């Protein structure tokens, strides 16, 4: 009959000990005193059949040997390799949790760890037989997950994530039933637990979405570019006749060229809408810079009067000269003063209320010796 060997309650097999170590255990006195034997329980035909089926489905191989320990050793080697593959895939989910199949990976890994913890072949065959259906289900479920990461499906998924992110950021500004419908279809596929058979539909949907979104961008780009041109023209108008025109003109036009290019290459409706605000802010900033620089240049050109002298003798009671005080100027946008986007007028009292509120806010912006310029 087959027997099992134990030293210090640890099973001794060729799986966990070398040939030399087994020889020492059997021939040296110090080990023989600790050596225990027990009748070995062998796997039955049903258990061996279950293991073969699992290895065929999970690893696509059939054990070459019929020896219990050899089958266990082979199974655990391939199990260890597969566990490593699953751990590599887990990194993908840390970077992007929306990828499908995370539960398949998690449950499969736990299944494999249970087998790797087994040291006795009898226990191994028993466990695999009991978990036979779980192993086969994992093998079946893992195939499409593996194909997802190895093929082009992950690229399709990543493109979907990028475009849906743009939509979600700008959906407040989008009133387009077709775009909303296409996005809903893509999201419905991506939310499925097993979307693999339907991922092939996504590229066509994304192309449709890109065309529709691009058309919407083109429409919304027109008023934005108009706002930039108006802001640029206002700066050009302000520079006419100014001492600082030569030093400011190119620098100012370059700034507006940058913001124009930003609008033309923008792929996000929300960002595009914000560029209108950015253009207005840029205009106000440049106008203030022009005023500051112009005031500096004019102040530097004011003549400095000297008292009259005669024969190196300072005149008695020399006159006191005062340079006229130059007021500073400040430009603000009406948008920064009037925070209300709309006025709802039903009665004359409504008009008075809004005007009084605006008047109060303008007064708060007034500073001593400063001219306030309000840009509409």
mmCIF file of N, CA, C and O in Angstrom, residues 241-275:
data_model
loop_
_atom_site.group_PDB
_atom_site.id
_atom_site.type_symbol
_atom_site.label_atom_id
_atom_site.label_comp_id
_atom_site.label_asym_id
_atom_site.label_seq_id
_atom_site.Cartn_x
_atom_site.Cartn_y
_atom_site.Cartn_z
ATOM 1 N N UNK A 241 -3.158 106.506 -31.070
ATOM 2 C CA UNK A 241 -2.718 107.796 -30.531
ATOM 3 C C UNK A 241 -1.994 107.718 -29.210
ATOM 4 O O UNK A 241 -1.585 108.756 -28.662
ATOM 5 N N UNK A 242 -1.802 106.515 -28.684
ATOM 6 C CA UNK A 242 -1.127 106.369 -27.396
ATOM 7 C C UNK A 242 0.384 106.313 -27.582
ATOM 8 O O UNK A 242 0.901 105.816 -28.580
ATOM 9 N N UNK A 243 1.105 106.849 -26.611
ATOM 10 C CA UNK A 243 2.569 106.829 -26.624
ATOM 11 C C UNK A 243 3.113 105.400 -26.566
ATOM 12 O O UNK A 243 4.183 105.095 -27.079
ATOM 13 N N UNK A 244 2.354 104.509 -25.920
ATOM 14 C CA UNK A 244 2.834 103.145 -25.713
ATOM 15 C C UNK A 244 2.412 102.176 -26.822
ATOM 16 O O UNK A 244 2.613 100.976 -26.704
ATOM 17 N N UNK A 245 1.817 102.706 -27.886
ATOM 18 C CA UNK A 245 1.296 101.834 -28.943
ATOM 19 C C UNK A 245 2.384 100.925 -29.518
ATOM 20 O O UNK A 245 2.167 99.723 -29.703
ATOM 21 N N UNK A 246 3.540 101.503 -29.810
ATOM 22 C CA UNK A 246 4.600 100.725 -30.451
ATOM 23 C C UNK A 246 5.026 99.527 -29.606
ATOM 24 O O UNK A 246 5.259 98.428 -30.115
ATOM 25 N N UNK A 247 5.127 99.725 -28.314
ATOM 26 C CA UNK A 247 5.599 98.646 -27.445
ATOM 27 C C UNK A 247 4.496 97.655 -27.086
ATOM 28 O O UNK A 247 4.773 96.516 -26.723
ATOM 29 N N UNK A 248 3.235 98.077 -27.195
ATOM 30 C CA UNK A 248 2.129 97.223 -26.762
ATOM 31 C C UNK A 248 1.412 96.495 -27.882
ATOM 32 O O UNK A 248 0.816 95.451 -27.651
ATOM 33 N N UNK A 249 1.457 97.037 -29.101
ATOM 34 C CA UNK A 249 0.602 96.506 -30.160
ATOM 35 C C UNK A 249 0.889 95.028 -30.443
ATOM 36 O O UNK A 249 -0.015 94.196 -30.378
ATOM 37 N N UNK A 250 2.125 94.692 -30.761
ATOM 38 C CA UNK A 250 2.449 93.306 -31.135
ATOM 39 C C UNK A 250 2.186 92.347 -29.981
ATOM 40 O O UNK A 250 1.626 91.262 -30.158
ATOM 41 N N UNK A 251 2.589 92.765 -28.797
ATOM 42 C CA UNK A 251 2.394 91.904 -27.630
ATOM 43 C C UNK A 251 0.913 91.615 -27.406
ATOM 44 O O UNK A 251 0.520 90.471 -27.131
ATOM 45 N N UNK A 252 0.072 92.632 -27.571
ATOM 46 C CA UNK A 252 -1.366 92.461 -27.369
ATOM 47 C C UNK A 252 -1.970 91.570 -28.448
ATOM 48 O O UNK A 252 -2.781 90.688 -28.165
ATOM 49 N N UNK A 253 -1.568 91.778 -29.695
ATOM 50 C CA UNK A 253 -2.112 90.975 -30.792
ATOM 51 C C UNK A 253 -1.690 89.513 -30.676
ATOM 52 O O UNK A 253 -2.456 88.606 -31.023
ATOM 53 N N UNK A 254 -0.484 89.290 -30.172
ATOM 54 C CA UNK A 254 -0.030 87.911 -29.971
ATOM 55 C C UNK A 254 -0.889 87.195 -28.944
ATOM 56 O O UNK A 254 -1.212 86.002 -29.099
ATOM 57 N N UNK A 255 -1.267 87.897 -27.909
ATOM 58 C CA UNK A 255 -2.119 87.294 -26.884
ATOM 59 C C UNK A 255 -3.481 86.904 -27.458
ATOM 60 O O UNK A 255 -4.001 85.827 -27.168
ATOM 61 N N UNK A 256 -4.036 87.790 -28.277
ATOM 62 C CA UNK A 256 -5.330 87.475 -28.879
ATOM 63 C C UNK A 256 -5.212 86.361 -29.917
ATOM 64 O O UNK A 256 -6.141 85.575 -30.107
ATOM 65 N N UNK A 257 -4.073 86.274 -30.586
ATOM 66 C CA UNK A 257 -3.862 85.183 -31.540
ATOM 67 C C UNK A 257 -3.832 83.839 -30.816
ATOM 68 O O UNK A 257 -4.362 82.840 -31.310
ATOM 69 N N UNK A 258 -3.216 83.827 -29.652
ATOM 70 C CA UNK A 258 -3.158 82.595 -28.855
ATOM 71 C C UNK A 258 -4.550 82.137 -28.440
ATOM 72 O O UNK A 258 -4.889 80.949 -28.538
ATOM 73 N N UNK A 259 -5.354 83.078 -27.993
ATOM 74 C CA UNK A 259 -6.686 82.706 -27.520
ATOM 75 C C UNK A 259 -7.596 82.325 -28.695
ATOM 76 O O UNK A 259 -8.481 81.478 -28.565
ATOM 77 N N UNK A 260 -7.359 82.939 -29.869
ATOM 78 C CA UNK A 260 -8.111 82.562 -31.065
ATOM 79 C C UNK A 260 -7.777 81.139 -31.477
ATOM 80 O O UNK A 260 -8.664 80.334 -31.801
ATOM 81 N N UNK A 261 -6.489 80.798 -31.465
ATOM 82 C CA UNK A 261 -6.057 79.449 -31.814
ATOM 83 C C UNK A 261 -6.618 78.440 -30.822
ATOM 84 O O UNK A 261 -7.015 77.326 -31.194
ATOM 85 N N UNK A 262 -6.671 78.827 -29.572
ATOM 86 C CA UNK A 262 -7.227 77.949 -28.539
ATOM 87 C C UNK A 262 -8.694 77.647 -28.833
ATOM 88 O O UNK A 262 -9.147 76.499 -28.679
ATOM 89 N N UNK A 263 -9.434 78.657 -29.273
ATOM 90 C CA UNK A 263 -10.850 78.460 -29.594
ATOM 91 C C UNK A 263 -11.021 77.571 -30.820
ATOM 92 O O UNK A 263 -11.889 76.702 -30.850
ATOM 93 N N UNK A 264 -10.173 77.760 -31.816
ATOM 94 C CA UNK A 264 -10.303 77.001 -33.066
ATOM 95 C C UNK A 264 -9.933 75.529 -32.898
ATOM 96 O O UNK A 264 -10.411 74.677 -33.653
ATOM 97 N N UNK A 265 -9.059 75.243 -31.958
ATOM 98 C CA UNK A 265 -8.617 73.855 -31.755
ATOM 99 C C UNK A 265 -9.299 73.179 -30.571
ATOM 100 O O UNK A 265 -9.013 72.029 -30.260
ATOM 101 N N UNK A 266 -10.200 73.894 -29.925
ATOM 102 C CA UNK A 266 -10.884 73.356 -28.738
ATOM 103 C C UNK A 266 -11.807 72.209 -29.133
ATOM 104 O O UNK A 266 -12.510 72.274 -30.140
ATOM 105 N N UNK A 267 -11.823 71.143 -28.324
ATOM 106 C CA UNK A 267 -12.699 69.996 -28.596
ATOM 107 C C UNK A 267 -13.714 69.776 -27.483
ATOM 108 O O UNK A 267 -14.293 68.703 -27.352
ATOM 109 N N UNK A 268 -13.919 70.816 -26.674
ATOM 110 C CA UNK A 268 -14.801 70.695 -25.515
ATOM 111 C C UNK A 268 -15.706 71.923 -25.454
ATOM 112 O O UNK A 268 -15.228 73.055 -25.356
ATOM 113 N N UNK A 269 -17.012 71.701 -25.546
ATOM 114 C CA UNK A 269 -17.979 72.802 -25.558
ATOM 115 C C UNK A 269 -17.861 73.655 -24.296
ATOM 116 O O UNK A 269 -17.951 74.882 -24.357
ATOM 117 N N UNK A 270 -17.665 73.009 -23.148
ATOM 118 C CA UNK A 270 -17.565 73.757 -21.886
ATOM 119 C C UNK A 270 -16.351 74.680 -21.895
ATOM 120 O O UNK A 270 -16.423 75.842 -21.481
ATOM 121 N N UNK A 271 -15.217 74.164 -22.362
ATOM 122 C CA UNK A 271 -13.999 74.976 -22.444
ATOM 123 C C UNK A 271 -14.196 76.121 -23.437
ATOM 124 O O UNK A 271 -13.769 77.259 -23.207
ATOM 125 N N UNK A 272 -14.863 75.817 -24.562
ATOM 126 C CA UNK A 272 -15.115 76.834 -25.582
ATOM 127 C C UNK A 272 -15.942 77.980 -25.013
ATOM 128 O O UNK A 272 -15.656 79.154 -25.277
ATOM 129 N N UNK A 273 -16.966 77.648 -24.236
ATOM 130 C CA UNK A 273 -17.791 78.693 -23.631
ATOM 131 C C UNK A 273 -16.986 79.562 -22.672
ATOM 132 O O UNK A 273 -17.188 80.776 -22.595
ATOM 133 N N UNK A 274 -16.062 78.960 -21.986
ATOM 134 C CA UNK A 274 -15.248 79.703 -21.026
ATOM 135 C C UNK A 274 -14.266 80.645 -21.724
ATOM 136 O O UNK A 274 -13.807 81.624 -21.132
ATOM 137 N N UNK A 275 -13.939 80.333 -22.996
ATOM 138 C CA UNK A 275 -13.001 81.186 -23.730
ATOM 139 C C UNK A 275 -13.592 82.580 -23.944
ATOM 140 O O UNK A 275 -12.851 83.572 -24.005
#
